[in-house]
Amino acid sequence: MSPLQKTPRTVPPEVLLDNRARRAWVILELQLRGHTLADVARAAGVNRQTLYQTFHRSYPRMEACIARAVGLRPEQLFPERYWHDGTTLARKRQRHPATVPAPPSKPRKR
C-alpha cells in the first residue's frame, strides 16, 4: 500500500448523494490518515484546484487518485460516473453553437 493508503473503509450512502458531503468526507478521511488534498495533488503532479473540480466534473484520472488516497475504488466513491463493471460512463458531447445547423426559418413552398 502507498503511504496515502491505510485500511479501506466504506462510504456512507448519504455522502454519495451530495458533492459537498462527499468532499467533506474525503477531506476527513485524508485528515485521519495525516494527509490533505494538496498532498494527493502533489503526488499526482497536478494543481490542488484540479482535485477540487473533480467533485463537480467527471475527471477519471483524478477520481482514481482521490479514491486511491482514501482506500477505495473510483466507482465506489463516484458511483454515478461509472457503470457497474467499473468502466466510465461516456460523456455527452455537446456541439459548439456555431457548428449546429440553424433550423430553417420558413418551410419551402413548391
Short mmCIF file of N, CA, C and O in Angstrom, two decimals:
data_model
loop_
_atom_site.label_atom_id
_atom_site.label_comp_id
_atom_site.label_asym_id
_atom_site.label_seq_id
_atom_site.Cartn_x
_atom_site.Cartn_y
_atom_site.Cartn_z
N MET A 1 0.84 -1.18 0.00
CA MET A 1 0.00 0.00 0.00
C MET A 1 0.88 1.25 0.00
O MET A 1 1.93 1.27 0.62
N SER A 2 0.41 2.29 -0.68
CA SER A 2 1.16 3.54 -0.71
C SER A 2 1.03 4.24 0.64
O SER A 2 0.16 3.90 1.44
N PRO A 3 1.87 5.26 0.89
CA PRO A 3 1.76 5.94 2.17
C PRO A 3 0.43 6.65 2.37
O PRO A 3 0.03 6.93 3.49
N LEU A 4 -0.30 6.95 1.29
CA LEU A 4 -1.59 7.61 1.43
C LEU A 4 -2.71 6.63 1.76
O LEU A 4 -3.80 7.03 2.09
N GLN A 5 -2.42 5.33 1.65
CA GLN A 5 -3.46 4.33 1.89
C GLN A 5 -3.29 3.70 3.25
O GLN A 5 -2.19 3.49 3.73
N LYS A 6 -4.40 3.41 3.88
CA LYS A 6 -4.41 2.61 5.09
C LYS A 6 -5.59 1.66 4.96
O LYS A 6 -5.89 1.19 3.87
N THR A 7 -6.28 1.38 6.03
CA THR A 7 -7.38 0.44 6.00
C THR A 7 -8.53 0.96 5.13
O THR A 7 -8.99 2.07 5.34
N PRO A 8 -8.99 0.18 4.14
CA PRO A 8 -10.13 0.61 3.32
C PRO A 8 -11.40 0.73 4.16
O PRO A 8 -11.61 -0.05 5.07
N ARG A 9 -12.21 1.73 3.85
CA ARG A 9 -13.47 1.93 4.54
C ARG A 9 -14.57 2.02 3.50
O ARG A 9 -14.31 2.14 2.33
N THR A 10 -15.80 1.98 3.97
CA THR A 10 -16.92 2.14 3.06
C THR A 10 -17.47 3.56 3.19
O THR A 10 -17.39 4.17 4.24
N VAL A 11 -18.02 4.04 2.10
CA VAL A 11 -18.58 5.38 2.08
C VAL A 11 -20.02 5.30 2.56
O VAL A 11 -20.80 4.50 2.04
N PRO A 12 -20.41 6.12 3.54
CA PRO A 12 -21.81 6.13 3.96
C PRO A 12 -22.71 6.54 2.78
O PRO A 12 -22.36 7.47 2.05
N PRO A 13 -23.82 5.88 2.57
CA PRO A 13 -24.68 6.16 1.41
C PRO A 13 -25.14 7.61 1.32
O PRO A 13 -25.24 8.16 0.23
N GLU A 14 -25.39 8.26 2.45
CA GLU A 14 -25.86 9.65 2.40
C GLU A 14 -24.78 10.60 1.88
O GLU A 14 -25.08 11.66 1.34
N VAL A 15 -23.52 10.20 1.98
CA VAL A 15 -22.42 11.02 1.48
C VAL A 15 -22.43 11.05 -0.05
O VAL A 15 -22.08 12.06 -0.66
N LEU A 16 -22.84 9.97 -0.66
CA LEU A 16 -22.82 9.88 -2.12
C LEU A 16 -23.89 10.73 -2.79
O LEU A 16 -23.83 10.96 -3.98
N LEU A 17 -24.84 11.22 -2.02
CA LEU A 17 -25.95 11.99 -2.60
C LEU A 17 -25.60 13.46 -2.82
O LEU A 17 -26.29 14.14 -3.57
N ASP A 18 -24.57 13.96 -2.16
CA ASP A 18 -24.25 15.38 -2.23
C ASP A 18 -22.75 15.57 -2.43
O ASP A 18 -21.94 14.98 -1.69
N ASN A 19 -22.37 16.38 -3.42
CA ASN A 19 -20.95 16.60 -3.70
C ASN A 19 -20.23 17.26 -2.53
O ASN A 19 -19.08 16.95 -2.25
N ARG A 20 -20.90 18.19 -1.83
CA ARG A 20 -20.26 18.85 -0.68
C ARG A 20 -20.00 17.85 0.44
O ARG A 20 -18.94 17.86 1.06
N ALA A 21 -20.98 17.00 0.70
CA ALA A 21 -20.80 15.98 1.74
C ALA A 21 -19.70 15.00 1.36
O ALA A 21 -18.90 14.60 2.20
N ARG A 22 -19.64 14.63 0.08
CA ARG A 22 -18.61 13.70 -0.38
C ARG A 22 -17.22 14.32 -0.20
O ARG A 22 -16.30 13.69 0.28
N ARG A 23 -17.09 15.60 -0.61
CA ARG A 23 -15.80 16.28 -0.47
C ARG A 23 -15.41 16.37 1.00
O ARG A 23 -14.26 16.11 1.37
N ALA A 24 -16.36 16.71 1.88
CA ALA A 24 -16.08 16.80 3.31
C ALA A 24 -15.64 15.44 3.86
O ALA A 24 -14.71 15.35 4.67
N TRP A 25 -16.30 14.37 3.40
CA TRP A 25 -15.94 13.03 3.86
C TRP A 25 -14.53 12.66 3.41
O TRP A 25 -13.75 12.11 4.19
N VAL A 26 -14.20 12.98 2.16
CA VAL A 26 -12.86 12.68 1.64
C VAL A 26 -11.81 13.46 2.43
O VAL A 26 -10.78 12.91 2.83
N ILE A 27 -12.07 14.74 2.68
CA ILE A 27 -11.12 15.56 3.44
C ILE A 27 -10.95 14.99 4.84
O ILE A 27 -9.82 14.92 5.36
N LEU A 28 -12.04 14.58 5.48
CA LEU A 28 -11.96 13.98 6.82
C LEU A 28 -11.14 12.70 6.78
O LEU A 28 -10.26 12.49 7.63
N GLU A 29 -11.41 11.83 5.80
CA GLU A 29 -10.64 10.59 5.69
C GLU A 29 -9.14 10.86 5.51
O GLU A 29 -8.31 10.19 6.10
N LEU A 30 -8.83 11.85 4.68
CA LEU A 30 -7.42 12.18 4.47
C LEU A 30 -6.80 12.73 5.74
O LEU A 30 -5.64 12.41 6.07
N GLN A 31 -7.54 13.56 6.49
CA GLN A 31 -7.01 14.10 7.74
C GLN A 31 -6.76 12.98 8.74
O GLN A 31 -5.76 13.01 9.47
N LEU A 32 -7.65 12.00 8.79
CA LEU A 32 -7.45 10.85 9.69
C LEU A 32 -6.18 10.08 9.33
O LEU A 32 -5.57 9.46 10.19
N ARG A 33 -5.79 10.15 8.08
CA ARG A 33 -4.57 9.47 7.62
C ARG A 33 -3.36 10.39 7.66
O ARG A 33 -2.27 10.01 7.26
N GLY A 34 -3.58 11.65 8.06
CA GLY A 34 -2.46 12.60 8.16
C GLY A 34 -2.09 13.27 6.85
O GLY A 34 -0.95 13.67 6.66
N HIS A 35 -3.05 13.39 5.93
CA HIS A 35 -2.78 13.99 4.62
C HIS A 35 -3.85 15.01 4.28
O HIS A 35 -4.86 15.13 4.97
N THR A 36 -3.64 15.72 3.18
CA THR A 36 -4.60 16.70 2.67
C THR A 36 -4.80 16.45 1.18
O THR A 36 -4.05 15.69 0.57
N LEU A 37 -5.79 17.14 0.61
CA LEU A 37 -5.98 17.04 -0.85
C LEU A 37 -4.77 17.62 -1.58
O LEU A 37 -4.43 17.17 -2.66
N ALA A 38 -4.12 18.61 -0.97
CA ALA A 38 -2.91 19.17 -1.59
C ALA A 38 -1.82 18.11 -1.69
O ALA A 38 -1.08 18.06 -2.69
N ASP A 39 -1.70 17.24 -0.67
CA ASP A 39 -0.72 16.15 -0.73
C ASP A 39 -1.05 15.19 -1.88
O ASP A 39 -0.15 14.74 -2.59
N VAL A 40 -2.32 14.89 -2.04
CA VAL A 40 -2.74 13.99 -3.12
C VAL A 40 -2.43 14.63 -4.47
O VAL A 40 -1.95 13.99 -5.39
N ALA A 41 -2.70 15.95 -4.57
CA ALA A 41 -2.42 16.67 -5.82
C ALA A 41 -0.94 16.65 -6.14
O ALA A 41 -0.53 16.41 -7.28
N ARG A 42 -0.10 16.90 -5.13
CA ARG A 42 1.35 16.87 -5.35
C ARG A 42 1.80 15.48 -5.81
O ARG A 42 2.62 15.36 -6.72
N ALA A 43 1.25 14.45 -5.20
CA ALA A 43 1.61 13.08 -5.58
C ALA A 43 1.20 12.78 -7.02
O ALA A 43 1.86 12.03 -7.73
N ALA A 44 0.08 13.39 -7.47
CA ALA A 44 -0.41 13.18 -8.83
C ALA A 44 0.24 14.14 -9.83
O ALA A 44 0.08 13.97 -11.04
N GLY A 45 0.93 15.15 -9.32
CA GLY A 45 1.58 16.11 -10.20
C GLY A 45 0.64 17.13 -10.82
O GLY A 45 0.86 17.58 -11.93
N VAL A 46 -0.43 17.48 -10.09
CA VAL A 46 -1.39 18.46 -10.59
C VAL A 46 -1.63 19.54 -9.53
O VAL A 46 -1.25 19.39 -8.37
N ASN A 47 -2.30 20.61 -9.94
CA ASN A 47 -2.69 21.67 -9.05
C ASN A 47 -3.80 21.17 -8.13
O ASN A 47 -4.66 20.40 -8.56
N ARG A 48 -3.84 21.63 -6.89
CA ARG A 48 -4.86 21.13 -5.97
C ARG A 48 -6.27 21.52 -6.41
O ARG A 48 -7.23 20.81 -6.12
N GLN A 49 -6.41 22.63 -7.14
CA GLN A 49 -7.72 23.03 -7.63
C GLN A 49 -8.29 22.00 -8.61
O GLN A 49 -9.50 21.86 -8.74
N THR A 50 -7.40 21.31 -9.29
CA THR A 50 -7.84 20.24 -10.20
C THR A 50 -8.60 19.17 -9.43
O THR A 50 -9.63 18.68 -9.89
N LEU A 51 -8.10 18.83 -8.25
CA LEU A 51 -8.79 17.83 -7.44
C LEU A 51 -10.13 18.34 -6.94
O LEU A 51 -11.10 17.59 -6.89
N TYR A 52 -10.20 19.60 -6.58
CA TYR A 52 -11.48 20.15 -6.12
C TYR A 52 -12.51 20.14 -7.24
O TYR A 52 -13.69 19.89 -7.00
N GLN A 53 -12.09 20.38 -8.47
CA GLN A 53 -13.01 20.36 -9.60
C GLN A 53 -13.54 18.95 -9.87
O GLN A 53 -14.62 18.78 -10.42
N THR A 54 -12.79 17.94 -9.45
CA THR A 54 -13.21 16.56 -9.66
C THR A 54 -14.52 16.25 -8.95
O THR A 54 -15.27 15.39 -9.39
N PHE A 55 -14.81 16.97 -7.87
CA PHE A 55 -16.06 16.74 -7.16
C PHE A 55 -17.27 17.29 -7.91
O PHE A 55 -18.39 16.97 -7.59
N HIS A 56 -17.02 18.14 -8.91
CA HIS A 56 -18.11 18.75 -9.68
C HIS A 56 -18.18 18.25 -11.11
O HIS A 56 -19.23 18.29 -11.73
N ARG A 57 -17.05 17.79 -11.65
CA ARG A 57 -16.98 17.33 -13.04
C ARG A 57 -16.29 15.98 -13.10
O ARG A 57 -15.44 15.68 -12.28
N SER A 58 -16.63 15.24 -14.11
CA SER A 58 -16.00 13.94 -14.29
C SER A 58 -14.56 14.11 -14.78
O SER A 58 -14.30 14.84 -15.74
N TYR A 59 -13.63 13.48 -14.08
CA TYR A 59 -12.21 13.51 -14.44
C TYR A 59 -11.64 12.18 -13.93
O TYR A 59 -11.13 12.09 -12.83
N PRO A 60 -11.76 11.11 -14.74
CA PRO A 60 -11.44 9.76 -14.28
C PRO A 60 -10.05 9.61 -13.65
O PRO A 60 -9.90 8.90 -12.65
N ARG A 61 -9.05 10.27 -14.21
CA ARG A 61 -7.70 10.13 -13.65
C ARG A 61 -7.64 10.67 -12.23
O ARG A 61 -7.08 10.04 -11.33
N MET A 62 -8.22 11.84 -11.99
CA MET A 62 -8.19 12.43 -10.65
C MET A 62 -9.14 11.70 -9.70
O MET A 62 -8.86 11.59 -8.51
N GLU A 63 -10.25 11.19 -10.23
CA GLU A 63 -11.15 10.38 -9.39
C GLU A 63 -10.40 9.17 -8.85
O GLU A 63 -10.54 8.81 -7.68
N ALA A 64 -9.57 8.57 -9.69
CA ALA A 64 -8.77 7.41 -9.26
C ALA A 64 -7.76 7.81 -8.20
O ALA A 64 -7.56 7.08 -7.22
N CYS A 65 -7.13 8.97 -8.35
CA CYS A 65 -6.15 9.43 -7.36
C CYS A 65 -6.80 9.67 -6.01
O CYS A 65 -6.27 9.27 -4.97
N ILE A 66 -7.95 10.33 -6.01
CA ILE A 66 -8.66 10.62 -4.76
C ILE A 66 -9.13 9.33 -4.11
O ILE A 66 -8.95 9.12 -2.91
N ALA A 67 -9.73 8.45 -4.91
CA ALA A 67 -10.24 7.19 -4.37
C ALA A 67 -9.10 6.34 -3.80
O ALA A 67 -9.23 5.77 -2.71
N ARG A 68 -7.98 6.28 -4.50
CA ARG A 68 -6.84 5.52 -4.02
C ARG A 68 -6.33 6.07 -2.68
O ARG A 68 -5.96 5.33 -1.79
N ALA A 69 -6.35 7.41 -2.54
CA ALA A 69 -5.86 8.04 -1.32
C ALA A 69 -6.72 7.70 -0.10
O ALA A 69 -6.21 7.67 1.02
N VAL A 70 -8.01 7.44 -0.31
CA VAL A 70 -8.88 7.09 0.82
C VAL A 70 -9.14 5.58 0.88
O VAL A 70 -9.97 5.12 1.66
N GLY A 71 -8.45 4.82 0.04
CA GLY A 71 -8.53 3.36 0.11
C GLY A 71 -9.75 2.76 -0.57
O GLY A 71 -10.22 1.71 -0.15
N LEU A 72 -10.27 3.42 -1.59
CA LEU A 72 -11.44 2.92 -2.31
C LEU A 72 -11.15 2.84 -3.79
O LEU A 72 -10.12 3.32 -4.26
N ARG A 73 -12.08 2.24 -4.54
CA ARG A 73 -12.03 2.28 -5.99
C ARG A 73 -12.86 3.47 -6.46
O ARG A 73 -13.81 3.87 -5.78
N PRO A 74 -12.54 4.06 -7.61
CA PRO A 74 -13.30 5.23 -8.08
C PRO A 74 -14.80 4.98 -8.19
O PRO A 74 -15.60 5.84 -7.87
N GLU A 75 -15.19 3.79 -8.62
CA GLU A 75 -16.61 3.51 -8.77
C GLU A 75 -17.34 3.40 -7.43
O GLU A 75 -18.56 3.50 -7.37
N GLN A 76 -16.60 3.22 -6.34
CA GLN A 76 -17.21 3.23 -5.01
C GLN A 76 -17.42 4.66 -4.52
O GLN A 76 -18.42 4.95 -3.87
N LEU A 77 -16.50 5.54 -4.84
CA LEU A 77 -16.57 6.92 -4.37
C LEU A 77 -17.43 7.80 -5.29
O LEU A 77 -18.10 8.71 -4.83
N PHE A 78 -17.43 7.50 -6.59
CA PHE A 78 -18.22 8.27 -7.57
C PHE A 78 -19.11 7.31 -8.37
O PHE A 78 -18.95 7.17 -9.58
N PRO A 79 -20.06 6.63 -7.73
CA PRO A 79 -20.83 5.60 -8.44
C PRO A 79 -21.68 6.13 -9.59
O PRO A 79 -21.95 5.39 -10.53
N GLU A 80 -22.09 7.40 -9.53
CA GLU A 80 -22.93 7.94 -10.60
C GLU A 80 -22.15 8.18 -11.87
O GLU A 80 -22.74 8.43 -12.93
N ARG A 81 -20.83 8.04 -11.84
CA ARG A 81 -19.99 8.30 -13.02
C ARG A 81 -19.46 7.02 -13.66
O ARG A 81 -18.70 7.09 -14.63
N TYR A 82 -19.83 5.86 -13.11
CA TYR A 82 -19.29 4.60 -13.60
C TYR A 82 -20.39 3.58 -13.81
O TYR A 82 -21.40 3.57 -13.10
N TRP A 83 -20.18 2.68 -14.78
CA TRP A 83 -21.04 1.53 -14.96
C TRP A 83 -20.75 0.54 -13.85
O TRP A 83 -19.75 0.65 -13.15
N HIS A 84 -21.59 -0.46 -13.73
CA HIS A 84 -21.40 -1.46 -12.67
C HIS A 84 -20.11 -2.26 -12.84
O HIS A 84 -19.57 -2.77 -11.86
N ASP A 85 -19.62 -2.36 -14.07
CA ASP A 85 -18.39 -3.12 -14.29
C ASP A 85 -17.13 -2.27 -14.07
O ASP A 85 -16.01 -2.75 -14.25
N GLY A 86 -17.30 -0.99 -13.68
CA GLY A 86 -16.15 -0.15 -13.39
C GLY A 86 -15.68 0.73 -14.53
O GLY A 86 -14.74 1.51 -14.35
N THR A 87 -16.30 0.64 -15.69
CA THR A 87 -15.90 1.50 -16.79
C THR A 87 -16.62 2.84 -16.68
O THR A 87 -17.74 2.91 -16.16
N THR A 88 -15.98 3.89 -17.16
CA THR A 88 -16.57 5.22 -17.03
C THR A 88 -17.75 5.39 -17.99
O THR A 88 -17.75 4.84 -19.09
N LEU A 89 -18.71 6.16 -17.56
CA LEU A 89 -19.83 6.50 -18.43
C LEU A 89 -19.31 7.45 -19.50
O LEU A 89 -18.48 8.31 -19.23
N ALA A 90 -19.80 7.30 -20.70
CA ALA A 90 -19.38 8.19 -21.78
C ALA A 90 -19.99 9.56 -21.53
O ALA A 90 -21.16 9.69 -21.19
N ARG A 91 -19.17 10.57 -21.69
CA ARG A 91 -19.67 11.93 -21.54
C ARG A 91 -20.44 12.31 -22.78
O ARG A 91 -20.06 11.95 -23.89
N LYS A 92 -21.49 13.06 -22.60
CA LYS A 92 -22.24 13.54 -23.75
C LYS A 92 -21.44 14.63 -24.41
O LYS A 92 -20.97 15.55 -23.77
N ARG A 93 -21.30 14.52 -25.71
CA ARG A 93 -20.59 15.56 -26.45
C ARG A 93 -21.56 16.66 -26.78
O ARG A 93 -22.61 16.42 -27.34
N GLN A 94 -21.19 17.85 -26.42
CA GLN A 94 -22.02 18.98 -26.76
C GLN A 94 -21.36 19.72 -27.91
O GLN A 94 -20.17 20.02 -27.85
N ARG A 95 -22.14 19.99 -28.91
CA ARG A 95 -21.60 20.69 -30.06
C ARG A 95 -21.56 22.18 -29.77
O ARG A 95 -22.39 22.72 -29.08
N HIS A 96 -20.57 22.79 -30.33
CA HIS A 96 -20.44 24.24 -30.22
C HIS A 96 -21.62 24.87 -30.96
O HIS A 96 -21.98 24.43 -32.05
N PRO A 97 -22.25 25.91 -30.39
CA PRO A 97 -23.44 26.50 -31.04
C PRO A 97 -23.20 26.93 -32.49
O PRO A 97 -24.12 26.88 -33.30
N ALA A 98 -21.99 27.32 -32.82
CA ALA A 98 -21.73 27.77 -34.19
C ALA A 98 -21.72 26.61 -35.18
O ALA A 98 -21.93 26.80 -36.37
N THR A 99 -21.48 25.38 -34.70
CA THR A 99 -21.41 24.24 -35.60
C THR A 99 -22.75 23.53 -35.75
O THR A 99 -22.89 22.67 -36.60
N VAL A 100 -23.72 23.87 -34.92
CA VAL A 100 -25.03 23.25 -35.02
C VAL A 100 -25.81 23.96 -36.11
O VAL A 100 -25.92 25.18 -36.09
N PRO A 101 -26.32 23.22 -37.08
CA PRO A 101 -27.06 23.89 -38.15
C PRO A 101 -28.31 24.57 -37.59
O PRO A 101 -29.00 24.03 -36.74
N ALA A 102 -28.55 25.77 -38.07
CA ALA A 102 -29.72 26.53 -37.64
C ALA A 102 -30.98 25.92 -38.22
O ALA A 102 -30.97 25.42 -39.34
N PRO A 103 -32.07 25.94 -37.47
CA PRO A 103 -33.32 25.39 -38.02
C PRO A 103 -33.81 26.29 -39.16
O PRO A 103 -33.54 27.48 -39.17
N PRO A 104 -34.50 25.71 -40.11
CA PRO A 104 -34.98 26.53 -41.23
C PRO A 104 -35.96 27.58 -40.71
O PRO A 104 -36.77 27.31 -39.83
N SER A 105 -35.86 28.77 -41.29
CA SER A 105 -36.71 29.86 -40.83
C SER A 105 -38.14 29.72 -41.33
O SER A 105 -39.08 30.00 -40.62
N LYS A 106 -38.30 29.31 -42.57
CA LYS A 106 -39.64 29.12 -43.15
C LYS A 106 -39.64 27.85 -43.97
O LYS A 106 -38.66 27.52 -44.62
N PRO A 107 -40.75 27.15 -43.94
CA PRO A 107 -40.82 25.97 -44.81
C PRO A 107 -40.87 26.42 -46.28
O PRO A 107 -41.45 27.44 -46.61
N ARG A 108 -40.23 25.66 -47.13
CA ARG A 108 -40.21 25.99 -48.56
C ARG A 108 -41.55 25.66 -49.20
O ARG A 108 -42.16 24.63 -48.89
N LYS A 109 -41.95 26.52 -50.10
CA LYS A 109 -43.19 26.25 -50.86
C LYS A 109 -42.80 25.70 -52.22
O LYS A 109 -41.85 26.15 -52.84
N ARG A 110 -43.54 24.76 -52.69
CA ARG A 110 -43.25 24.17 -54.00
C ARG A 110 -44.28 24.53 -54.99
O ARG A 110 -45.36 24.81 -54.88
#
